[in-house]
CSV table of C-alpha atoms in Angstrom, one decimal:
chain,number,residue,atom,x,y,z
A,27,MET,CA,0.0,0.0,0.0
A,28,CYS,CA,0.9,3.7,-0.1
A,29,GLY,CA,-0.7,5.6,2.7
A,30,ARG,CA,1.6,8.6,3.0
A,31,PHE,CA,3.9,10.4,0.6
A,32,THR,CA,5.6,13.7,-0.1
A,33,GLN,CA,5.4,16.3,-2.9
A,34,ARG,CA,8.3,18.7,-3.1
A,35,LEU,CA,8.0,19.5,-6.8
A,36,SER,CA,9.4,22.0,-9.2
A,37,TRP,CA,7.2,23.3,-12.1
A,38,GLU,CA,10.3,23.5,-14.3
A,39,GLU,CA,11.2,19.8,-13.6
A,40,LEU,CA,7.7,18.5,-14.3
A,41,HIS,CA,7.7,20.6,-17.5
A,42,ARG,CA,10.8,18.8,-18.6
A,43,LEU,CA,9.8,15.3,-17.5
A,44,ALA,CA,6.1,15.3,-18.4
A,45,ASP,CA,5.4,17.9,-21.2
A,46,LEU,CA,3.7,20.1,-18.6
A,47,ILE,CA,1.7,23.0,-20.0
A,48,GLY,CA,-0.2,25.9,-18.4
A,49,GLN,CA,0.7,28.9,-16.4
A,50,PRO,CA,3.7,28.2,-14.1
A,51,ARG,CA,2.9,28.4,-10.4
A,52,ASN,CA,4.7,27.9,-7.2
A,53,LEU,CA,4.1,24.5,-5.7
A,54,ALA,CA,4.0,24.4,-1.9
A,55,PRO,CA,6.1,21.5,-0.6
A,56,ARG,CA,4.4,18.9,1.5
A,57,TYR,CA,6.0,16.3,3.6
A,58,ASN,CA,3.2,14.2,5.2
A,59,ILE,CA,0.4,13.9,2.7
A,60,ALA,CA,-2.5,11.9,4.1
A,61,PRO,CA,-5.6,10.4,2.3
A,62,THR,CA,-8.6,12.7,1.6
A,63,THR,CA,-6.4,15.8,1.3
A,64,GLN,CA,-5.7,17.7,-1.9
A,65,ILE,CA,-2.7,16.6,-4.0
A,66,GLU,CA,-1.1,17.6,-7.3
A,67,VAL,CA,-1.9,15.3,-10.2
A,68,LEU,CA,-0.7,15.2,-13.8
A,69,ARG,CA,-3.4,14.3,-16.4
A,70,PRO,CA,-3.7,14.8,-20.2
A,71,ALA,CA,-4.9,18.2,-21.3
A,72,GLU,CA,-7.6,18.6,-23.9
A,73,THR,CA,-5.3,20.8,-26.0
A,74,GLY,CA,-2.3,18.4,-25.9
A,75,GLY,CA,0.5,18.1,-23.4
A,76,ASN,CA,-0.3,17.4,-19.7
A,77,GLU,CA,-1.8,19.7,-17.0
A,78,LEU,CA,-1.2,19.8,-13.3
A,79,VAL,CA,-4.5,19.7,-11.3
A,80,GLN,CA,-5.3,19.5,-7.6
A,81,MET,CA,-7.5,16.5,-6.7
A,82,ARG,CA,-8.8,14.8,-3.6
A,83,TRP,CA,-6.6,11.8,-2.7
A,84,GLY,CA,-9.1,9.0,-2.5
A,85,LEU,CA,-11.0,8.2,-5.7
A,86,VAL,CA,-14.8,8.9,-5.7
A,87,PRO,CA,-16.5,7.1,-8.7
A,88,GLY,CA,-19.0,9.1,-10.7
A,89,TRP,CA,-21.8,6.9,-9.6
A,90,TRP,CA,-21.2,7.3,-5.8
A,91,LYS,CA,-24.2,8.9,-4.1
A,92,LYS,CA,-23.7,8.1,-0.4
A,93,PRO,CA,-21.9,10.4,2.1
A,94,LEU,CA,-18.1,10.5,1.6
A,95,LYS,CA,-17.7,9.1,5.2
A,96,ASP,CA,-19.3,5.8,3.9
A,97,LEU,CA,-16.8,5.5,1.0
A,98,PRO,CA,-14.4,2.6,1.4
A,99,ALA,CA,-10.7,3.4,1.4
A,100,THR,CA,-9.9,4.3,-2.2
A,101,PHE,CA,-6.6,6.0,-1.9
A,102,ASN,CA,-4.9,2.9,-3.4
A,103,ALA,CA,-6.1,0.5,-6.2
A,104,ARG,CA,-4.5,-2.9,-6.5
A,105,ALA,CA,-2.8,-3.5,-9.8
A,106,GLU,CA,-4.0,-7.1,-10.0
A,107,THR,CA,-7.7,-6.1,-9.9
A,108,VAL,CA,-7.9,-2.5,-11.0
A,109,ALA,CA,-9.3,-3.4,-14.5
A,110,GLU,CA,-12.3,-5.3,-12.9
A,111,LYS,CA,-13.2,-3.6,-9.6
A,112,PRO,CA,-16.3,-1.4,-10.0
A,113,MET,CA,-14.6,1.4,-8.0
A,114,PHE,CA,-11.8,1.7,-10.5
A,115,ARG,CA,-12.5,-0.1,-13.9
A,116,THR,CA,-14.0,2.9,-15.7
A,117,ALA,CA,-11.2,5.2,-14.7
A,118,PHE,CA,-8.7,2.6,-15.7
A,119,LYS,CA,-10.1,2.5,-19.2
A,120,THR,CA,-10.3,6.2,-19.8
A,121,ARG,CA,-8.9,8.4,-17.0
A,122,ARG,CA,-5.3,7.4,-16.2
A,123,CYS,CA,-3.0,9.9,-14.7
A,124,ILE,CA,0.3,10.3,-12.8
A,125,ILE,CA,0.8,11.4,-9.3
A,126,PRO,CA,4.3,13.0,-9.0
A,127,ALA,CA,6.0,12.4,-5.7
A,128,SER,CA,9.3,13.3,-4.2
A,129,GLY,CA,9.1,10.2,-2.0
A,130,PHE,CA,6.9,8.0,0.1
A,131,TYR,CA,6.8,6.4,3.6
A,132,GLU,CA,6.5,2.8,4.7
A,133,TRP,CA,6.6,1.3,8.2
A,134,THR,CA,8.3,-1.7,9.8
A,135,GLY,CA,7.9,-3.3,13.2
A,136,LYS,CA,5.1,-4.2,15.5
A,137,ALA,CA,2.0,-2.1,16.2
A,138,GLY,CA,2.7,0.6,18.7
A,139,ALA,CA,6.4,0.6,17.9
A,140,LYS,CA,6.4,1.2,14.2
A,141,THR,CA,9.6,2.6,12.5
A,142,PRO,CA,9.0,4.9,9.6
A,143,HIS,CA,11.2,4.6,6.5
A,144,TYR,CA,11.4,7.1,3.6
A,145,PHE,CA,11.9,6.1,0.0
A,146,SER,CA,13.0,8.4,-2.9
A,147,ALA,CA,14.4,8.0,-6.3
A,148,ARG,CA,18.1,7.3,-6.6
A,149,SER,CA,18.2,9.6,-9.6
A,150,GLY,CA,17.0,12.5,-7.6
A,151,GLU,CA,14.0,13.0,-9.9
A,152,PRO,CA,10.4,12.9,-8.8
A,153,LEU,CA,8.7,9.5,-8.8
A,154,ALA,CA,5.9,8.9,-11.2
A,155,PHE,CA,3.1,7.0,-9.5
A,156,ALA,CA,0.7,5.2,-11.9
A,157,ALA,CA,-2.7,6.6,-10.9
A,158,LEU,CA,-6.3,7.0,-11.9
A,159,TRP,CA,-8.6,10.1,-11.7
A,160,GLU,CA,-12.3,10.5,-11.6
A,161,GLN,CA,-14.9,13.3,-11.9
A,162,ALA,CA,-18.0,13.1,-9.7
A,163,LYS,CA,-20.4,15.4,-7.9
A,164,HIS,CA,-19.9,15.8,-4.2
A,165,PRO,CA,-22.8,13.8,-2.6
A,166,GLY,CA,-23.3,16.5,0.0
A,167,THR,CA,-23.0,19.7,-1.9
A,168,GLY,CA,-23.5,18.7,-5.6
A,169,GLU,CA,-20.3,20.6,-6.4
A,170,PRO,CA,-17.8,19.1,-8.9
A,171,LEU,CA,-15.4,16.7,-7.2
A,172,THR,CA,-12.2,15.6,-8.8
A,173,SER,CA,-10.3,12.7,-7.1
A,174,ALA,CA,-7.4,10.3,-7.7
A,175,THR,CA,-5.9,7.0,-6.5
A,176,ILE,CA,-2.4,5.5,-6.5
A,177,ILE,CA,-2.1,2.1,-8.1
A,178,VAL,CA,0.0,-0.4,-5.9
A,179,GLY,CA,1.4,-3.8,-6.8
A,180,ALA,CA,3.6,-6.5,-5.5
A,181,ALA,CA,6.9,-5.2,-4.2
A,182,ASN,CA,10.2,-6.1,-5.9
A,183,ASN,CA,12.8,-8.1,-4.0
A,184,TRP,CA,14.5,-4.9,-2.7
A,185,MET,CA,11.3,-3.4,-1.3
A,186,ASN,CA,10.1,-6.7,0.0
A,187,ARG,CA,12.4,-6.3,3.0
A,188,PHE,CA,10.2,-3.4,4.2
A,189,HIS,CA,6.7,-4.3,2.8
A,190,ASP,CA,5.2,-6.7,0.3
A,191,ARG,CA,3.4,-4.0,-1.6
A,192,GLN,CA,4.6,-0.7,-3.2
A,193,PRO,CA,3.4,2.0,-5.6
A,194,VAL,CA,3.6,1.2,-9.3
A,195,ILE,CA,6.4,3.6,-10.3
A,196,LEU,CA,6.6,4.5,-14.0
A,197,ASP,CA,9.6,5.5,-16.0
A,198,TRP,CA,9.0,9.1,-17.0
A,199,ARG,CA,9.6,8.0,-20.6
A,200,ASP,CA,6.4,5.9,-20.3
A,201,ALA,CA,4.3,8.7,-18.9
A,202,ASN,CA,2.4,9.5,-22.1
A,203,ALA,CA,2.0,5.8,-23.0
A,204,TRP,CA,0.4,5.2,-19.6
A,205,MET,CA,-2.0,8.1,-19.9
A,206,ARG,CA,-3.0,7.7,-23.5
A,207,ARG,CA,-2.4,4.3,-25.0
A,208,ASP,CA,-4.8,1.3,-25.1
A,209,ASP,CA,-2.6,-1.2,-23.3
A,210,PRO,CA,-1.9,0.3,-19.9
A,211,GLY,CA,-1.7,-3.1,-18.1
A,212,ALA,CA,1.7,-3.8,-19.6
A,213,LEU,CA,3.1,-0.9,-17.5
A,214,LEU,CA,1.8,-2.2,-14.2
A,215,ARG,CA,5.0,-3.8,-13.0
A,216,ALA,CA,7.5,-3.3,-10.1
A,217,PRO,CA,10.3,-0.8,-10.7
A,218,PRO,CA,13.9,-1.9,-11.1
A,219,GLU,CA,15.6,-3.2,-8.0
A,220,ASP,CA,18.1,-0.3,-7.9
A,221,SER,CA,15.6,2.5,-8.4
A,222,LEU,CA,15.1,3.7,-4.8
A,223,ASN,CA,16.9,5.0,-1.8
A,224,GLU,CA,15.7,4.3,1.8
A,225,TRP,CA,16.4,5.7,5.3
A,226,ILE,CA,14.7,5.9,8.7
A,227,VAL,CA,13.0,9.1,9.6
A,228,SER,CA,11.5,10.6,12.7
A,229,THR,CA,8.5,8.9,14.3
A,230,ARG,CA,6.8,12.4,14.2
A,231,VAL,CA,5.6,11.3,10.7
A,232,ASN,CA,3.5,8.5,12.3
A,233,LYS,CA,0.7,10.9,13.0
A,234,ALA,CA,-1.2,11.4,9.7
A,235,GLY,CA,-0.9,15.0,8.5
A,236,ALA,CA,1.4,16.1,11.3
A,237,GLY,CA,4.2,18.5,10.1
A,238,ASP,CA,2.9,18.5,6.5
A,239,ASP,CA,5.0,21.7,5.9
A,240,ASP,CA,8.0,20.5,7.9
A,241,ALA,CA,11.0,19.6,5.6
A,242,SER,CA,12.8,17.9,8.5
A,243,LEU,CA,10.4,15.0,8.5
A,244,VAL,CA,12.3,13.5,5.7
A,245,ASP,CA,15.8,14.0,7.3
A,246,PRO,CA,17.6,10.8,8.4
A,247,VAL,CA,16.7,10.0,12.0
A,248,GLU,CA,20.2,10.7,13.2
A,249,THR,CA,19.7,14.4,12.5
A,250,VAL,CA,16.2,14.7,13.8
A,251,LEU,CA,15.0,15.2,17.4
A,252,LEU,CA,12.5,12.5,18.0
């Protein structure tokens, strides 16, 4: 699964990696993003290229009519079943996107004594999470509601030391193929074994949303006051 991640993104870098179009804007860094909050998402633009749009993290299908509090956890979609599950299958066919991330968290250890680990790309570039987006009406207000989910699959051998699942991380060269071509399933695979760095970080990140604007959350634990 992927239940927490970071977005410390540069408009210029996304423009280079993902054919980003639109008016440049400053992107506020976030270091403890939790489900149901707003995140930055890349999706195909109607005029060509890709646009960066804010969406709710936790997909709400267009047919959902009940209160959002009754929605099952939809911040992740399983790669093995995403094409068939009613929550995700329509978006998988027609509304694929990328969630750019500077890194993500995973935990090891027993309940009550979990150790947080931070993962980022060895290349230093943002990670490209395979994702889906959806357009719906807010069941409470009737206002437009745009939302997204991260696709997760089986961990590769390197990641399996920490968790048996991980986000599906695309090569940026496959970004447009993922979002536009008719055979997306071929890209739902684990990343190369040598693609990520890992280090232990402060347990302050264990509380969802805490310190979302605090860059020290991703510092190695030796340099952080716990």
